[in-house]
Structure formats: C-alpha cells, structure tokens
C-alpha cells in the first residue's frame, strides 16, 4: 500500500482541463445569463420603454462583467501567450481589479509594472482568488510582489482559511473529491511547484495570508 497522501498524486491532463473549464463556466455563467435575460425583456413587445431601458442598462453592465471575467480567466487559467511568454504584471493587476470590481471585495495591487514569466503571473492571480475565498463576507485583498516572494492578504469580517482549501494544500483530499471550486487551489499548488515555490495559506492575526516563496 502506498503511504503517499491523496493529493501527492496528480490529476490527469483530461481531468484538470475539464475541471478548469467548469471553473471558467462557473465564473461567467451569471453575467452571460443576465445578458440573455435582458435581451429577452428588450425583445418583448409587451414591455414598456422604461423597463426596456432598465434591461438595456443591465445588458451593458453584464457584458462588461463577462468581458472582465473572461480576460481574467484567460491569464489565470489559460495559455495567455506561447510557452515561455512574459506578461506585464501591471496589466495583470488592471485585469484583476476589473475582475474583482468594487462591490463586495476591494483589491489593492502592490506589484511593479514589469514583465514576468507567465507562470508567476498566473500564480499571483490564483493566490488572489484563494485570498478572496477567505473573506466570503467581503473586505480588502492586498496583493504584494517583491522579487520572488508573492503574498495575498485578505482582511474582512470573520476571515478564515476554508477547510477544504487547507486540505487541498495539505494533500489530505482525495483527487476524486476535487470539483470546479477546489480545482483552483489545486491548480495554484501546481503552478507554485512549477515555479520552484512553496505555496501556503494560513492566519496572520485576524487576516488570511496566502504566500509563495
């Protein structure tokens, strides 16, 4: 019998691709659905003009949200250029801020505007997502990049490390238990390994702190 913990194995390429696709669909289904609903109202001949104007505003807002989420997912989960490509960390920060928005979570991006290997940029964006998961009631996420050390700090009401994510990082969850939600920290862990870094998530006082170094 193997003495390896469950997540010391690896998902197959097919399973990882399928779960990441599910994650992307989960992120964009809400604004895309809102666009479809808004267009139905606009096309309904029984709707008054005021309702149609409200629906049109909803379509515009949802289209911007969907575009922001797709741009983010393209870098965080997708190829985003050829193998070995560099990505501007400043541009990544702008895309991340558009993805987060200004409603529930605020994002502070402290990273130099410089080109970085895309695996590093992808890792930082995934660390940001993990930090956001630690403040389900909302709050402030601060991303800091200093040399080869990356951190994402989450401050908010009842901030905590979600137990399922902790289990993914500890390698104590069966691979078969990974779903579209938990594949994200699993993927972040693989990104860190590929960059020669160690990924951790824990409490720092009342804050959730995700680090890679």
XYZ file of C-alpha atoms in Angstrom:
213
model
C 0.000 0.000 0.000
C 1.264 3.462 -0.883
C 1.977 5.822 2.028
C 1.514 8.885 -0.169
C -1.202 11.335 0.869
C -4.118 11.515 -1.617
C -3.088 14.758 -3.313
C 0.541 13.789 -3.739
C -0.810 12.175 -6.892
C -1.824 14.351 -9.812
C -4.976 14.785 -11.799
C -4.792 13.533 -15.340
C -4.448 16.219 -18.009
C -8.007 15.467 -19.170
C -9.493 15.790 -15.670
C -7.587 19.005 -14.960
C -8.671 20.534 -18.276
C -12.294 19.538 -17.672
C -12.389 20.945 -14.142
C -10.725 24.216 -15.151
C -13.246 24.599 -17.984
C -16.020 24.052 -15.438
C -14.468 26.716 -13.227
C -14.401 29.239 -16.079
C -18.023 28.448 -16.947
C -18.972 28.924 -13.284
C -17.361 32.381 -13.298
C -19.051 33.662 -16.456
C -22.464 31.956 -16.399
C -24.066 34.602 -14.172
C -23.300 37.703 -16.302
C -23.961 35.821 -19.538
C -27.309 34.664 -18.171
C -28.131 38.239 -17.196
C -27.375 39.369 -20.758
C -29.740 36.734 -22.145
C -32.483 37.743 -19.708
C -32.051 41.411 -20.544
C -32.272 40.778 -24.280
C -35.468 38.794 -23.769
C -37.030 41.770 -21.985
C -35.892 44.161 -24.714
C -37.409 41.932 -27.417
C -40.695 41.512 -25.562
C -43.273 43.718 -27.362
C -45.366 43.948 -24.181
C -42.600 45.612 -22.170
C -42.808 49.377 -21.669
C -39.930 51.665 -22.649
C -38.786 52.268 -19.075
C -38.417 48.515 -18.484
C -36.535 48.141 -21.747
C -34.127 50.928 -20.780
C -33.507 49.210 -17.440
C -32.923 45.929 -19.254
C -30.506 47.595 -21.673
C -28.515 49.020 -18.752
C -28.382 45.525 -17.247
C -27.108 44.108 -20.552
C -24.360 46.744 -20.741
C -23.230 46.129 -17.147
C -23.340 42.347 -17.512
C -21.404 42.479 -20.793
C -18.616 44.460 -19.113
C -18.588 41.994 -16.215
C -18.447 38.983 -18.536
C -15.607 40.521 -20.553
C -13.634 41.287 -17.366
C -14.077 37.731 -16.074
C -13.049 36.178 -19.391
C -9.926 38.348 -19.619
C -9.001 37.325 -16.092
C -9.625 33.625 -16.688
C -7.567 33.738 -19.879
C -4.482 34.710 -17.861
C -5.224 32.896 -14.593
C -6.209 29.564 -16.160
C -5.481 29.782 -19.873
C -2.411 29.803 -22.096
C -2.191 33.616 -22.391
C 0.567 33.502 -24.968
C 3.150 30.995 -26.122
C 5.294 28.805 -23.899
C 7.829 30.927 -22.033
C 5.860 34.111 -22.697
C 6.197 37.134 -20.415
C 3.219 39.061 -19.039
C 3.184 42.628 -17.741
C 2.444 42.423 -14.015
C 0.908 45.901 -14.134
C -1.510 44.877 -16.875
C -2.375 41.760 -14.883
C -3.229 43.997 -11.941
C -5.609 46.088 -14.057
C -7.324 42.920 -15.290
C -7.541 41.620 -11.715
C -9.140 44.874 -10.493
C -11.741 44.713 -13.280
C -12.459 41.102 -12.331
C -12.902 41.871 -8.631
C -14.981 45.000 -9.184
C -15.882 47.423 -6.415
C -18.871 45.841 -4.672
C -18.024 43.090 -2.190
C -14.227 42.948 -2.268
C -11.722 45.744 -2.793
C -8.326 44.963 -4.319
C -5.020 46.698 -3.621
C -2.340 45.661 -6.127
C 1.235 46.305 -4.992
C 3.377 44.947 -7.794
C 5.942 46.630 -10.047
C 4.942 47.221 -13.649
C 7.380 44.797 -15.204
C 7.308 41.717 -17.408
C 7.281 38.434 -15.524
C 7.196 34.766 -16.613
C 3.557 33.931 -17.218
C 3.607 31.087 -14.667
C 4.467 33.597 -11.938
C 1.674 35.945 -13.008
C -0.808 33.079 -13.148
C 0.265 32.021 -9.658
C -0.236 35.507 -8.221
C -3.735 35.749 -9.729
C -4.662 32.352 -8.330
C -3.314 33.362 -4.914
C -5.611 36.383 -5.084
C -8.593 34.063 -5.680
C -7.606 31.960 -2.680
C -7.385 35.067 -0.504
C -10.836 36.165 -1.685
C -12.214 32.779 -0.657
C -11.073 33.566 2.892
C -13.403 36.579 3.202
C -16.849 35.403 1.998
C -18.455 38.472 3.603
C -16.173 40.793 1.649
C -13.290 43.034 2.619
C -9.878 44.038 1.315
C -7.379 41.853 -0.545
C -3.833 43.191 -0.856
C -1.511 41.567 -3.389
C 2.215 42.195 -2.930
C 5.044 41.151 -5.230
C 8.631 41.661 -4.038
C 11.284 39.849 -6.018
C 10.466 36.153 -5.936
C 8.163 36.462 -2.923
C 4.419 36.761 -3.512
C 1.667 37.411 -0.981
C -2.086 37.945 -0.961
C -3.539 39.211 2.324
C -7.295 39.173 2.965
C -8.848 41.389 5.634
C -12.538 41.166 6.398
C -15.275 40.194 8.818
C -14.769 36.614 10.078
C -11.830 35.988 7.770
C -10.718 32.371 7.870
C -8.965 29.703 5.832
C -11.655 27.497 4.285
C -11.101 23.944 5.481
C -11.473 22.370 2.003
C -8.744 24.638 0.608
C -6.485 23.836 3.575
C -6.983 20.140 2.860
C -6.096 20.628 -0.800
C -2.868 22.398 0.135
C -2.052 19.805 2.796
C -2.666 16.977 0.352
C -5.346 15.344 2.510
C -8.225 15.370 -0.001
C -8.893 12.538 -2.421
C -8.350 13.567 -6.037
C -11.860 12.314 -6.808
C -13.244 14.937 -4.397
C -11.910 17.842 -6.442
C -14.617 19.855 -8.179
C -14.806 23.090 -10.177
C -14.327 25.059 -6.952
C -11.470 23.096 -5.384
C -9.555 22.655 -8.638
C -8.476 26.290 -8.313
C -6.258 25.895 -5.192
C -5.046 22.563 -6.591
C -4.033 24.349 -9.798
C -2.349 27.121 -7.781
C -0.347 24.488 -5.923
C 0.823 23.014 -9.227
C 1.753 26.479 -10.520
C 3.848 27.110 -7.422
C 5.647 23.812 -7.847
C 6.389 24.570 -11.489
C 7.941 27.876 -10.396
C 10.010 26.211 -7.675
C 7.997 27.897 -4.922
C 6.172 26.693 -1.829
C 2.518 27.785 -1.522
C 0.869 28.216 1.874
C -2.328 29.686 3.291
C -2.880 30.461 6.951
C -3.967 33.031 9.503
C -1.788 36.039 10.318
C -3.567 37.550 13.281
C -7.108 38.262 12.082
C -6.089 38.173 8.403
C -5.855 35.356 5.904
C -2.411 35.275 4.304
C -1.503 33.360 1.147
C 2.234 33.249 0.390
C 4.558 31.729 -2.179
C 8.308 31.914 -1.708
